[in-house]
Coordinates of C-alpha atoms in Angstrom, one line a residue:
X800 CA -36.6 23.4 45.6
X801 CA -36.0 24.8 42.1
X802 CA -37.3 22.6 39.3
X803 CA -34.8 20.5 37.5
X804 CA -34.2 21.3 33.8
X805 CA -35.9 18.5 31.8
X806 CA -32.7 17.9 29.8
X807 CA -30.8 16.9 32.9
X808 CA -33.4 14.3 33.8
X809 CA -34.5 12.9 30.5
X810 CA -32.1 14.2 27.7
X811 CA -33.1 13.6 24.2
X812 CA -29.9 11.5 23.6
X813 CA -27.0 10.2 25.7
X814 CA -23.3 10.1 24.8
X815 CA -21.0 7.7 26.5
X816 CA -17.2 8.3 26.5
X817 CA -14.5 5.8 27.3
X818 CA -11.5 7.9 28.2
X819 CA -8.0 7.4 29.7
X820 CA -8.1 7.6 33.5
X821 CA -5.7 10.6 33.5
X822 CA -7.9 12.7 31.2
X823 CA -9.4 15.7 33.0
X824 CA -10.5 18.0 30.1
X825 CA -12.7 15.8 27.8
X826 CA -15.6 15.8 30.3
X827 CA -15.8 19.5 31.0
X828 CA -15.2 20.5 27.4
X829 CA -17.7 18.0 25.8
X830 CA -20.3 19.0 28.4
X831 CA -19.6 22.8 27.8
X832 CA -20.0 22.6 24.1
X833 CA -22.7 19.9 23.9
X834 CA -26.0 21.0 22.5
X835 CA -29.1 21.1 24.7
X836 CA -30.6 17.7 25.1
X837 CA -27.4 15.7 24.9
X838 CA -26.5 13.9 28.1
X839 CA -22.8 13.0 28.6
X840 CA -21.7 10.0 30.6
X841 CA -18.1 8.9 31.1
X842 CA -16.1 5.9 32.2
X843 CA -12.3 5.5 32.5
X844 CA -9.6 3.0 31.6
X845 CA -6.1 2.8 33.0
X846 CA -4.2 2.8 29.8
X847 CA -1.7 5.7 29.8
X848 CA 1.4 6.6 31.7
X849 CA 2.6 3.7 33.9
X850 CA -0.4 1.7 32.8
X851 CA 0.2 2.2 29.1
X852 CA -1.2 -0.5 26.9
X853 CA -2.1 -0.4 23.2
X854 CA -5.8 -0.7 22.3
X855 CA -5.3 -4.2 20.9
X856 CA -4.5 -5.3 24.5
X857 CA -7.6 -3.5 25.9
X858 CA -10.4 -5.4 24.2
X859 CA -11.8 -7.0 27.4
X860 CA -11.6 -3.7 29.3
X861 CA -13.2 -1.8 26.5
X862 CA -16.1 -4.3 26.3
X863 CA -16.7 -3.9 30.1
X864 CA -16.6 -0.1 29.9
X865 CA -18.9 0.0 26.9
X866 CA -21.3 -2.4 28.6
X867 CA -21.4 -0.1 31.7
X868 CA -22.2 2.9 29.5
X869 CA -24.9 0.9 27.7
X870 CA -26.4 0.3 31.2
X871 CA -26.8 4.1 31.3
X872 CA -28.9 3.9 28.1
X873 CA -26.2 5.7 26.0
X874 CA -27.2 6.1 22.4
X875 CA -23.6 6.5 21.2
X876 CA -20.4 5.3 22.8
X877 CA -17.0 6.6 21.8
X878 CA -13.5 5.1 22.5
X879 CA -12.0 8.6 23.1
X880 CA -8.2 8.9 23.0
X881 CA -6.4 10.2 19.9
X882 CA -3.0 8.8 20.4
X883 CA -4.4 5.5 21.6
X884 CA -6.9 5.2 18.8
X885 CA -4.3 5.9 16.1
X886 CA -1.3 4.1 17.6
X887 CA -1.8 0.8 15.9
X888 CA -3.5 2.0 12.7
X889 CA -7.0 2.3 11.3
X890 CA -7.7 -1.4 11.2
X891 CA -7.0 -1.9 14.9
X892 CA -9.1 1.1 15.8
X893 CA -11.9 -0.2 13.6
X894 CA -11.9 -3.5 15.5
X895 CA -12.5 -1.6 18.7
X896 CA -15.5 0.2 17.2
X897 CA -16.8 -3.2 16.1
X898 CA -16.4 -4.6 19.7
X899 CA -18.3 -1.6 21.2
X900 CA -21.2 -2.0 18.6
X901 CA -21.4 -5.8 19.2
X902 CA -21.3 -5.4 23.0
X903 CA -23.9 -2.6 23.2
X904 CA -25.9 -2.1 20.0
X905 CA -25.2 1.6 20.3
X906 CA -23.8 3.9 17.7
X907 CA -20.1 3.1 18.1
X908 CA -17.2 5.5 17.3
X909 CA -13.5 6.1 18.0
X910 CA -11.6 9.4 18.0
X911 CA -9.4 8.7 15.0
X912 CA -12.3 7.8 12.7
X913 CA -14.2 10.9 13.9
X914 CA -11.2 13.1 13.0
X915 CA -10.9 11.5 9.6
X916 CA -14.5 12.1 8.9
X917 CA -14.1 15.8 10.0
X918 CA -11.0 16.3 7.8
X919 CA -12.9 14.8 4.8
X920 CA -16.0 17.0 5.5
X921 CA -13.7 20.0 5.2
X922 CA -11.9 18.6 2.2
X923 CA -8.5 18.8 4.0
X924 CA -5.6 16.7 2.7
X925 CA -2.4 18.5 3.5
X926 CA -2.1 19.1 7.3
X927 CA -0.1 20.7 10.0
X928 CA -0.2 18.4 13.0
X929 CA 0.2 20.0 16.5
X930 CA 0.3 17.8 19.7
X931 CA 1.5 17.8 23.3
X932 CA 3.0 14.3 22.7
X933 CA 6.4 12.8 22.3
X934 CA 7.6 12.6 18.8
X935 CA 7.1 8.9 18.6
X936 CA 3.3 9.4 19.1
X937 CA 3.3 12.1 16.4
X938 CA 5.1 9.6 14.1
X939 CA 2.3 7.1 14.7
X940 CA -0.4 9.7 14.0
X941 CA 1.4 10.6 10.7
X942 CA 1.5 7.0 9.7
X943 CA -2.2 6.5 10.6
X944 CA -3.2 9.6 8.5
X945 CA -0.9 8.6 5.7
X946 CA -2.6 5.2 5.3
X947 CA -5.9 7.1 4.8
X948 CA -4.6 9.5 2.1
X949 CA -3.6 12.5 4.2
X950 CA -0.3 14.3 4.1
X951 CA 1.2 15.8 7.2
X952 CA 3.4 18.6 5.8
X953 CA 4.8 19.5 9.2
X954 CA 4.3 18.4 12.8
X955 CA 5.0 19.9 16.2
X956 CA 5.4 17.6 19.2
X957 CA 5.8 19.4 22.6
X958 CA 7.3 16.3 24.1
X959 CA 5.5 16.7 27.3
X960 CA 5.5 13.7 29.8
X961 CA 1.8 13.2 30.2
X962 CA -1.6 14.6 31.0
X963 CA -0.4 16.4 34.1
X964 CA 1.6 18.6 31.8
X965 CA -0.8 18.6 28.8
X966 CA -3.5 20.4 30.7
X967 CA -1.3 23.3 31.7
X968 CA -0.5 24.5 28.2
X969 CA -2.5 27.7 27.9
X970 CA -4.7 28.4 24.9
X971 CA -2.5 31.4 24.0
X972 CA 0.5 29.1 23.7
X973 CA -1.4 26.7 21.3
X974 CA -2.4 29.8 19.3
X975 CA 1.1 31.1 19.1
X976 CA 2.5 27.7 18.0
X977 CA -0.3 27.1 15.5
X978 CA 0.1 30.5 13.8
X979 CA 3.9 30.0 13.6
X980 CA 3.6 26.5 12.1
X981 CA 0.9 27.2 9.5
X982 CA 2.7 30.4 8.4
X983 CA 5.9 28.6 7.8
X984 CA 4.3 25.4 6.3
X985 CA 1.3 26.1 4.0
X986 CA -1.4 23.5 4.4
X987 CA -5.1 22.9 3.8
X988 CA -5.8 22.8 7.5
X989 CA -4.6 22.5 11.1
X990 CA -5.1 19.3 13.1
X991 CA -4.8 19.9 16.9
X992 CA -4.5 16.4 18.3
X993 CA -5.2 15.4 21.9
X994 CA -8.4 15.0 24.0
X995 CA -6.7 16.4 27.2
X996 CA -5.7 19.9 26.2
X997 CA -7.0 23.4 26.0
X998 CA -6.7 23.4 22.2
X999 CA -10.4 23.5 21.5
X1000 CA -10.6 27.0 22.9
X1001 CA -8.6 28.5 20.0
X1002 CA -10.4 27.0 17.0
X1003 CA -12.7 29.9 16.1
X1004 CA -10.0 32.5 16.8
X1005 CA -7.4 30.6 14.7
X1006 CA -9.7 30.3 11.8
X1007 CA -10.6 34.0 11.9
X1008 CA -7.0 34.9 12.0
X1009 CA -5.8 32.7 9.2
X1010 CA -8.7 31.5 7.1
X1011 CA -7.4 28.0 7.6
X1012 CA -9.8 25.3 8.9
X1013 CA -9.0 23.7 12.2
X1014 CA -9.9 20.2 13.5
X1015 CA -9.4 19.2 17.1
X1016 CA -10.0 15.8 18.8
X1017 CA -12.8 16.8 21.1
X1018 CA -14.4 19.0 18.5
X1019 CA -14.4 16.3 15.9
X1020 CA -15.9 13.7 18.3
X1021 CA -18.7 16.1 19.3
X1022 CA -19.4 16.9 15.6
X1023 CA -19.5 13.2 14.7
X1024 CA -21.7 12.3 17.6
X1025 CA -24.2 15.1 17.1
X1026 CA -24.4 14.2 13.4
X1027 CA -25.2 10.6 14.3
X1028 CA -27.7 11.5 16.9
X1029 CA -29.3 14.4 15.0
X1030 CA -32.7 12.7 14.7
X1031 CA -32.9 12.2 18.5
X1032 CA -31.6 15.7 19.2
X1033 CA -34.3 17.3 16.9
X1034 CA -31.8 18.4 14.3
X1035 CA -28.1 19.0 13.8
X1036 CA -26.8 21.8 16.0
X1037 CA -24.5 24.5 14.6
X1038 CA -21.9 25.8 17.1
X1039 CA -19.9 28.9 16.0
X1040 CA -17.5 28.5 18.9
X1041 CA -16.2 25.3 17.3
X1042 CA -15.3 26.8 13.9
X1043 CA -16.0 25.9 10.3
X1044 CA -16.5 22.2 11.0
X1045 CA -19.8 23.0 12.8
X1046 CA -21.0 24.8 9.7
X1047 CA -20.9 21.6 7.8
X1048 CA -23.7 19.1 8.2

């Protein structure tokens, strides 16, 4: 039997993700781009589609999910859903982060807050927003970002019905739409919103083509987590496949 890589048995740090049950891309993407030594563990909530509930109605479920991840010795636990995290505003999302921290004692994060930290690290204020969502979800994200001092100069909502459709939008299509939108609407940066898309695959190519920084939900969460866990990971990893953000410590 071949020896098992030590990082699989005893990683330097462990990340726990709480994701919507319909999400199929966060796990493979986070694991693909995670630095050596970061173990990734996942649990799911039924919270989208026919089970849609705002996060203010999910507190008990989130505490149970966070506790289960804490049982796996996760050092950081993330409530990971962009539309859900932003739907009711920054204060509601912050309460979820507090609940996770109280329940587990781990580093607690949520997707919206990680995105905001990434936008600030890149000094981005005027944004083009691109999502697979219905327009009402984009409107909620615009409101969330507006409360925190960001301006969405233009947004594109693909108005897809849910995760089954989100995952089939090819990276080339996200690239085409992003180039069109940023050319027509000058902005400081591009925000590709959603944890269940192929958007992350275009970040480096988009930045090379335009010179415009790009932030994506899964990219921002991995950036925030690896910053928080840098002492355990033996340093903060730079990852050129994830664009300019991963050149900023």
